[in-house]
Coordinates of C-alpha atoms in Angstrom, one line a residue:
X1 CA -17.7 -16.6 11.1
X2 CA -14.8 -16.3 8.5
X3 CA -16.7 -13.9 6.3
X4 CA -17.3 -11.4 9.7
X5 CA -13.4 -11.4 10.7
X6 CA -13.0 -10.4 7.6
X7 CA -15.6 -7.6 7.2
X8 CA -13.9 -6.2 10.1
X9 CA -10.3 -6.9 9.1
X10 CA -11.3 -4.7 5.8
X11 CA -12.9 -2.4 7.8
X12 CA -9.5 -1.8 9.9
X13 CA -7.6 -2.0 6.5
X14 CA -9.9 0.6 5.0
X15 CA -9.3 2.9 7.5
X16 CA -5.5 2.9 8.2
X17 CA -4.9 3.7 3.8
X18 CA -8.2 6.0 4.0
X19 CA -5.8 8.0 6.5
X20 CA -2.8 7.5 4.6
X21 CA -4.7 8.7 1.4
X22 CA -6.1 11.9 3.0
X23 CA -2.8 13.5 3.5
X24 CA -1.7 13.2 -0.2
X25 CA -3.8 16.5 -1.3
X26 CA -2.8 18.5 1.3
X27 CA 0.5 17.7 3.2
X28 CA 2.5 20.3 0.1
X29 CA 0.2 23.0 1.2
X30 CA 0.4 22.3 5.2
X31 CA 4.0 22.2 4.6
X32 CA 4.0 25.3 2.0
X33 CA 2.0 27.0 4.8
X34 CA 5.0 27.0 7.6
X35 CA 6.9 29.2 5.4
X36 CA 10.2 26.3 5.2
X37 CA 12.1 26.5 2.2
X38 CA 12.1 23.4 0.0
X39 CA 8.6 22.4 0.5
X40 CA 8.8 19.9 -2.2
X41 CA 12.4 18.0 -0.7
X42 CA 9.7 18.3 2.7
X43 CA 7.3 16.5 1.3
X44 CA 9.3 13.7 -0.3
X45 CA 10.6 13.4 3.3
X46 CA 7.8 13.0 5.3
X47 CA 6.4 10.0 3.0
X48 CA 10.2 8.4 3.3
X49 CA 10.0 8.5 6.9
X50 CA 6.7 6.9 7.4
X51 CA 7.9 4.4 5.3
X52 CA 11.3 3.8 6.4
X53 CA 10.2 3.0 10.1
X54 CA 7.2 1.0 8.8
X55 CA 9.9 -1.2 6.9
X56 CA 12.3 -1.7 9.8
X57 CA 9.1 -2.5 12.4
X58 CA 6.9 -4.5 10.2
X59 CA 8.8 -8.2 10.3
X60 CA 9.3 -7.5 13.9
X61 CA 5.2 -6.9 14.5
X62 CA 4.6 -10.3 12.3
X63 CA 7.1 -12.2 14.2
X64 CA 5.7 -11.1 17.4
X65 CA 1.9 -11.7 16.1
X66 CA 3.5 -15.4 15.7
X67 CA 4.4 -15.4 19.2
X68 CA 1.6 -13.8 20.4
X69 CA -1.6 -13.8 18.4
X70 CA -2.9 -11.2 15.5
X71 CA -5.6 -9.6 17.6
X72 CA -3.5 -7.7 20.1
X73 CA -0.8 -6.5 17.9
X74 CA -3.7 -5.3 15.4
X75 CA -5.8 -3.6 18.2
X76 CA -2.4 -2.0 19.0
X77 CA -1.1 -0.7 15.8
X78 CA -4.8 1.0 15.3
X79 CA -4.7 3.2 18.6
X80 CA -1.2 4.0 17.4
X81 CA -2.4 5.2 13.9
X82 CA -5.4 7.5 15.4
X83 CA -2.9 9.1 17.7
X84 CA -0.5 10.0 15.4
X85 CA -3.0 11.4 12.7
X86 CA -4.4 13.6 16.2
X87 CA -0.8 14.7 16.5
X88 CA -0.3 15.9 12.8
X89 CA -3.7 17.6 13.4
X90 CA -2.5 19.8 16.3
X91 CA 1.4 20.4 15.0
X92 CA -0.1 23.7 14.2
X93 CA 2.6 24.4 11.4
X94 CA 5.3 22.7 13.1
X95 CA 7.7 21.0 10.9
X96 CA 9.7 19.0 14.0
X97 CA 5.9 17.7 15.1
X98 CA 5.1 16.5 11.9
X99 CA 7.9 14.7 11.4
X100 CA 7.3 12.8 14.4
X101 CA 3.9 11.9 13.7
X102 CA 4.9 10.8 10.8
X103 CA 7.3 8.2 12.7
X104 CA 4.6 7.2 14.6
X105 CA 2.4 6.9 11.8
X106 CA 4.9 4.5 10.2
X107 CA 5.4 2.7 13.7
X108 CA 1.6 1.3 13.9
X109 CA 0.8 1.1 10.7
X110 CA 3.4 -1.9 10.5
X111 CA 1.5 -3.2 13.3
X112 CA -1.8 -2.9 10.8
X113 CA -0.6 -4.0 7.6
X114 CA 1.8 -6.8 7.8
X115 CA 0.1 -8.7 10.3
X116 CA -3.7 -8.3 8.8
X117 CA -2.4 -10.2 5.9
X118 CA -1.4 -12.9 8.3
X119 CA -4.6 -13.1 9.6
X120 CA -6.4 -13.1 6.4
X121 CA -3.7 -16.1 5.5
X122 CA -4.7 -17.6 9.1
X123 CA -8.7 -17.9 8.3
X124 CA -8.9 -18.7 4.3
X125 CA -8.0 -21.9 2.8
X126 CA -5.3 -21.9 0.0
X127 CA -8.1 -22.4 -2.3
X128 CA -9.5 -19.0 -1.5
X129 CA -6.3 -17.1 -0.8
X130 CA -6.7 -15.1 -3.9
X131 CA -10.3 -14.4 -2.8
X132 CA -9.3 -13.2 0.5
X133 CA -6.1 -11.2 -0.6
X134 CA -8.4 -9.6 -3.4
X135 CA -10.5 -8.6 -0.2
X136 CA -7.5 -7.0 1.5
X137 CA -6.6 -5.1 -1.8
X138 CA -10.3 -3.7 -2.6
X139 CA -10.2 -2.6 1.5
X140 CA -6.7 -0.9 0.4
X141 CA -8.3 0.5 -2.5
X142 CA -11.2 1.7 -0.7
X143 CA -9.5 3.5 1.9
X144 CA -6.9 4.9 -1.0
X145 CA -10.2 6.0 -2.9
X146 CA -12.1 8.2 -0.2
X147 CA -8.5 9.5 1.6
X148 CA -7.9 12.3 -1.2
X149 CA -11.2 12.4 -2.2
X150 CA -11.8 13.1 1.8
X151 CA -8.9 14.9 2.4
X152 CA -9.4 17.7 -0.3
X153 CA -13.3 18.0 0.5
X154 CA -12.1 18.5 4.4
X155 CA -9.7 21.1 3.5
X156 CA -12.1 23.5 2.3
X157 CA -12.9 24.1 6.1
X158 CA -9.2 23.8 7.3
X159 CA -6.1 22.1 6.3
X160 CA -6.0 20.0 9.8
X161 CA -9.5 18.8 9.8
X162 CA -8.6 16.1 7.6
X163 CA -6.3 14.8 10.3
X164 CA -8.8 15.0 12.8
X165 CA -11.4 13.2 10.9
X166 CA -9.0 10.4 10.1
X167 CA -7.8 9.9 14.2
X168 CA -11.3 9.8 15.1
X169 CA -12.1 7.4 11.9
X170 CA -9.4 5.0 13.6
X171 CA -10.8 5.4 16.9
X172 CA -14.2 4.2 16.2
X173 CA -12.1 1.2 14.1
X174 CA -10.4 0.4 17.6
X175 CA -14.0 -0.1 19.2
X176 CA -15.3 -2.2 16.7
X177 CA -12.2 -4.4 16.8
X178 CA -11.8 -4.5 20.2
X179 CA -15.8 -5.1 20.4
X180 CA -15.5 -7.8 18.0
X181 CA -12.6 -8.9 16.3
X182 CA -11.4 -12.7 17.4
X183 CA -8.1 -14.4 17.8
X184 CA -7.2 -16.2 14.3
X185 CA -4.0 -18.3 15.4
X186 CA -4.7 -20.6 18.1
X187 CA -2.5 -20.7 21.0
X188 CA -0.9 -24.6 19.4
X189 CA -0.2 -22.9 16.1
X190 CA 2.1 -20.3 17.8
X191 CA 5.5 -19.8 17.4
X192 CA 7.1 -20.6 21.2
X193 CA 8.9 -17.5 22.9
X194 CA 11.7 -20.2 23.6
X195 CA 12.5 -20.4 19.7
X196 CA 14.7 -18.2 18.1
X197 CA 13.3 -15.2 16.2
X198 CA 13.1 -15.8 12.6
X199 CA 14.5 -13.1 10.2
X200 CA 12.4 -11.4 7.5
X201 CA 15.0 -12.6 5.1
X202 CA 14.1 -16.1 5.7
X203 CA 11.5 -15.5 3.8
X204 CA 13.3 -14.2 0.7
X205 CA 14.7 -17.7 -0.8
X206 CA 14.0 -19.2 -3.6
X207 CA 11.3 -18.5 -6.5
X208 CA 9.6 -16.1 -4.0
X209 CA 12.3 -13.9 -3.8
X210 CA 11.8 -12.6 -7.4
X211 CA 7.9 -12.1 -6.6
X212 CA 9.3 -9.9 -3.7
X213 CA 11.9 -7.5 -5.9
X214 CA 8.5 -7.0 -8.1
X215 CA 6.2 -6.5 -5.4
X216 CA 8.6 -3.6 -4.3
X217 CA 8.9 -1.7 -8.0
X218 CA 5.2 -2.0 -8.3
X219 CA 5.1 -0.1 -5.0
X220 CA 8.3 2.2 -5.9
X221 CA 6.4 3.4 -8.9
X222 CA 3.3 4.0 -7.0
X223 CA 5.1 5.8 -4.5
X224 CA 6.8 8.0 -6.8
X225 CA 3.3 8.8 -8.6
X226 CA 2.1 9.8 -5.3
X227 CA 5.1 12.2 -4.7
X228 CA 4.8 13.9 -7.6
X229 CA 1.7 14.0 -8.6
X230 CA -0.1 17.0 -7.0
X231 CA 3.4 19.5 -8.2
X232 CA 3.1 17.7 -11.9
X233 CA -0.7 19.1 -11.6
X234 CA 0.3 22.6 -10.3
X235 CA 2.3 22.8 -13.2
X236 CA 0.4 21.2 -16.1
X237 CA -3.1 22.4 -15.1
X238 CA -3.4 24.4 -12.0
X239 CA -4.6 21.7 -9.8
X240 CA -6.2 22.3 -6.0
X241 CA -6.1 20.1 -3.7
X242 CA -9.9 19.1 -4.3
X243 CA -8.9 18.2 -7.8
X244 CA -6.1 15.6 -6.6
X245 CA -8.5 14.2 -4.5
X246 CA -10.4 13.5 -7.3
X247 CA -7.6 12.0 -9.6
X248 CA -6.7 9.6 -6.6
X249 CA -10.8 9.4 -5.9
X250 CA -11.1 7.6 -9.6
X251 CA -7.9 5.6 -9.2
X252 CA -8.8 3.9 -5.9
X253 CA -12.6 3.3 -7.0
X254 CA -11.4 1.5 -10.3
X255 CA -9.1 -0.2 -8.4
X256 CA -11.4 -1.7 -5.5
X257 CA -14.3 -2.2 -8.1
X258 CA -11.6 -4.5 -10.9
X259 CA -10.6 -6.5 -6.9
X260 CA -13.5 -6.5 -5.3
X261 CA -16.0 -7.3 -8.9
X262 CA -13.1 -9.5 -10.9
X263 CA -10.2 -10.3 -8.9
X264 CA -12.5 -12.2 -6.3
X265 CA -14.8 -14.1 -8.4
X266 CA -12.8 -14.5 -11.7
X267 CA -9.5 -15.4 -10.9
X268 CA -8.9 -19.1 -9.8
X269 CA -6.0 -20.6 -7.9
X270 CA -3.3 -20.9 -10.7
X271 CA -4.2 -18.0 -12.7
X272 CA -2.2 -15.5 -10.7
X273 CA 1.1 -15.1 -13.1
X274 CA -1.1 -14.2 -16.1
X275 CA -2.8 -11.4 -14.5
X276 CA 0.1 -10.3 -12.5
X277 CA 1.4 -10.2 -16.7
X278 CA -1.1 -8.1 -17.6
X279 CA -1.4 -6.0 -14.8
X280 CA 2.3 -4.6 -15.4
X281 CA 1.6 -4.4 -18.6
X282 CA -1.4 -2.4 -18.2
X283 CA 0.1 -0.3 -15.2
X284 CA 2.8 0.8 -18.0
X285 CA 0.3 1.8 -20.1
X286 CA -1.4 4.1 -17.6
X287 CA 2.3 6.0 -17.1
X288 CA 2.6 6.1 -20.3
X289 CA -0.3 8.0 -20.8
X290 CA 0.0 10.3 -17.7
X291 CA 2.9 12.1 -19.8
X292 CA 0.5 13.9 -22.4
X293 CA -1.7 14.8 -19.5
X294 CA -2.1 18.6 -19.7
X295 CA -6.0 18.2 -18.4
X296 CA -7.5 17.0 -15.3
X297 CA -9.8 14.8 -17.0
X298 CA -6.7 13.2 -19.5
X299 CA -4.9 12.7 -16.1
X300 CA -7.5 11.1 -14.6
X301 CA -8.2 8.9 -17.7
X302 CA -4.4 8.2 -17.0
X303 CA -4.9 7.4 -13.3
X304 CA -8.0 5.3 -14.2
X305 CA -5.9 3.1 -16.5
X306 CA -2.9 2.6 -14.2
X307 CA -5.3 1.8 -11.1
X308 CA -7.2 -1.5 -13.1
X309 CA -3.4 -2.3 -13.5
X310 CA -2.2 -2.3 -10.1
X311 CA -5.8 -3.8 -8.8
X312 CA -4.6 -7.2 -10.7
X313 CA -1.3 -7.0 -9.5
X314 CA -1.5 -6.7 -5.4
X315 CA -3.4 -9.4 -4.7
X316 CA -2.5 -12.4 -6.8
X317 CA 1.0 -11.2 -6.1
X318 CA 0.5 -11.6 -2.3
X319 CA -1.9 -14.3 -2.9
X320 CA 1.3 -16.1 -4.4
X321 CA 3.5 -15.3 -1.3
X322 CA 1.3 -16.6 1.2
X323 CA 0.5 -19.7 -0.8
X324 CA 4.6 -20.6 -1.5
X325 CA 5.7 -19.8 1.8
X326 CA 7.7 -22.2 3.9
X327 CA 8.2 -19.7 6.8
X328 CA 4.9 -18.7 9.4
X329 CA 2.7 -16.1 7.5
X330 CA 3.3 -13.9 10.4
X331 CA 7.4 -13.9 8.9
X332 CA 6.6 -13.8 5.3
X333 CA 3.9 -11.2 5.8
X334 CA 6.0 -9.0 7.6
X335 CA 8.6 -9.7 5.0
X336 CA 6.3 -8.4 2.2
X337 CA 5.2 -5.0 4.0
X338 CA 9.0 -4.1 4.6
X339 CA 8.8 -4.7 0.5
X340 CA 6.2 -2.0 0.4
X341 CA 7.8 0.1 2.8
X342 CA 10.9 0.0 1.1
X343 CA 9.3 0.8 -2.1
X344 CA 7.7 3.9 -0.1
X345 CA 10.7 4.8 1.1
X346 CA 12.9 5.0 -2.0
X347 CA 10.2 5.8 -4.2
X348 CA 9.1 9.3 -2.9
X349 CA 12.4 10.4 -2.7
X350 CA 13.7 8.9 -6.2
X351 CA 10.3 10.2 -7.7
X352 CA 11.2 14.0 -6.7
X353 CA 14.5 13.8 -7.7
X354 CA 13.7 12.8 -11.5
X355 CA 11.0 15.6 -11.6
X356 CA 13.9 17.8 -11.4
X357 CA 15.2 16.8 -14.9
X358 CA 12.0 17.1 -16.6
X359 CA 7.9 16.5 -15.1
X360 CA 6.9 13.8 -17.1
X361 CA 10.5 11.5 -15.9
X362 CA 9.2 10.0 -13.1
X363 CA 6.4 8.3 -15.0
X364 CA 8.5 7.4 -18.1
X365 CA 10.7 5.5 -15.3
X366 CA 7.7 3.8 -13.7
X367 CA 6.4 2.5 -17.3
X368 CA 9.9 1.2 -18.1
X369 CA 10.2 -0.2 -14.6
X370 CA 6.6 -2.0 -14.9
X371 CA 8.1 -3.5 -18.4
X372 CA 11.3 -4.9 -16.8
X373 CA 9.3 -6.4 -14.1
X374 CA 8.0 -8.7 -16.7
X375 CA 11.3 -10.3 -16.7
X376 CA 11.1 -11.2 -12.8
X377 CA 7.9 -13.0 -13.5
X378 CA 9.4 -14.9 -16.3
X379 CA 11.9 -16.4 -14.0
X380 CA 9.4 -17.0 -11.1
X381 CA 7.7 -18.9 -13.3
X382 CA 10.6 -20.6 -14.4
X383 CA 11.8 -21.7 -10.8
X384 CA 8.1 -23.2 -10.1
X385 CA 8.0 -25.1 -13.1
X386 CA 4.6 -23.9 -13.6
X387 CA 4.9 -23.5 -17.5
X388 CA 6.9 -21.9 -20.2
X389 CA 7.1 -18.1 -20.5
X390 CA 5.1 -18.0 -23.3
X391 CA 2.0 -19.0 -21.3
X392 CA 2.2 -16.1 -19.0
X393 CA 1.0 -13.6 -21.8
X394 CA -1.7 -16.2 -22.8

């Protein structure tokens, strides 16, 4: 029974990033297309806002799904998500309409995210949290893998189909769900509506709080990759949006393949600090190397590098969270997705900003930011008393 929910909890999961993916090779070139000047600042923007109104709805969807139960706010956030991808669809080179799908987008998907980790946390045992969070990551790494790859195959026909592809993807998700997917928190575990609402930043106390500040630069430096990387291409190499489909294609397959082939069946309860180690360390590497990229296939060497980094760090970082937690899952869940939203949020925007100085200083920023984040592991590890800092490169 625990294996299905989950199936279809990835399958949900898969979905919403396979729709956030298959915008990244095409929203410059919608946006290009309505003639607005500053298409780049544009484009920055519209990732911001999904993010920003993901981070400020996320602990309040995982403090209801406390309340409430995960199935209905999940089932909720996915009818949200297809509607706003239908929306983008027909905005028909409106830049206002976008914008607001966008907000929509970022409403529900906070609804998706944050509170399918809870329910992953609800139905595993400790003992196989990494195994389950490792699920969650290859589903996000799935989804993340056949978005570009989707969206810049799709655009050959039009620059909307994408959109339209991904609302009915969702739709079919919401049927299946609705069809099968069962409660996880029973109605005793629940959080009453009497009791006081419990701030997100409960959650942020103690050793967990470091893990936190790094689970937001990994996603800063993501997000600024993701920014930036399609206008780095144009530059470089002439990319297409087929092209960046591909780069993102690799990234997101190596990714799911290191979570869903090593993560899950390697990594034991205990050894999450050392690969969280190497996976910075790794991640660095791959920016690193993105800066003498003047090919597609030395960029997606790059990519390929940087994605078996950031497939060790998600889920043994999250796996951590839910396991230290003294606050419901639904709180400390929520807590980490407004961590990742406020990653997306900066991260875009910062990313842009730094490719005005020079193309390759966004990625010298997010190696030097991986390195640094070394030193918040070091004193998480610290705080737990789990060992010395020299047995976290071991």
């Amino acid at each position: 029974m625990r294996d299905k929910r989950l199936l279809i909890v990835m399958a949900i999961l898969m979905t919403t990033f396979l729709g956030f993916g298959v915008i990244i090779p095409v929203m410059p070139e919608i946006i290009k297309a309505t003639g607005e000047e500053g298409f780049e600042f544009h484009t920055g923007a519209m990732l911001t806002v999904y993010s920003l109104v993901s981070f400020l709805l996320s602990p309040i969807w995982g403090g209801l799904s406390d309340r409430i139960g995960r199935r209905p706010i999940i089932l909720t956030g996915v009818v949200g998500f297809s509607i706003s991808f239908l929306l983008f669809g027909l905005s028909s080179g409106s830049l206002p309409l976008m914008y607001l799908s966008r907000v929509l987008g970022g409403l529900f998907s906070g609804a998706v995210t944050s509170v399918i980790v809870a329910y992953v946390a609800d139905i595993t045992p400790n003992e196989h949290r990494t195994k389950g969070m490792a699920a969650v990551g290859m589903s996000i790494g799935m989804g993340f893998t056949l978005g570009p790859a989707l969206g810049g195959l799709l655009s050959v026909a039009s620059l909307e189909t994408p959109f339209y592809v991904a609302a009915g993807l969702a739709a079919i998700t919401f049927v299946l769900a609705f069809a099968k997917l069962k409660e996880s928190l029973a109605p005793e575990q629940r959080r009453s509506a009497a009791e006081p609402r419990v701030s997100r930043w409960t959650a942020f106390t103690g050793p967990l709080k470091y893990l936190y500040v790094l689970a937001f630069f990994v996603t800063f430096t993501l997000a600024g990759l993701e920014a930036t990387l399609q206008i780095f291409g144009m530059e470089r190499f002439d990319v297409t949006p087929l092209e960046v489909g591909i780069l993102f294609f690799v990234c997101g397959l190596v990714g799911a393949l290191v979570q869903g082939g090593f993560v899950r069946r390697r990594i034991k309860k205990g050894d999450e600090p050392k690969y969280i180690a190497i996976g910075l360390i790794i991640s660095a590497a791959g920016f690193f190397m993105l800066l003498g990229a003047h090919s597609l296939w030395w960029a997606t060497t790059s990519l390929a590098v940087f994605g078996i980094g950031n497939a060790l760090i998600r889920p043994c970082v999250t796996s951590l969270i839910t396991q230290k937690t003294t606050v419901g899952q639904g709180v400390a869940s929520g807590l980490s997705s407004s961590m990742d939203s406020l990653g997306r949020i900066a991260g875009p925007m910062f990313g842009t900003f730094l490719f005005t100085f020079g193309q390759g200083m966004p990625y010298v920023s997010g190696g030097i930011l991986c390195i640094l984040a070394l030193l918040l592991l070091v004193r998480f590890r610290q705080l737990v008393g789990t060992g010395s800092t020299a047995t976290i490169a071991e």
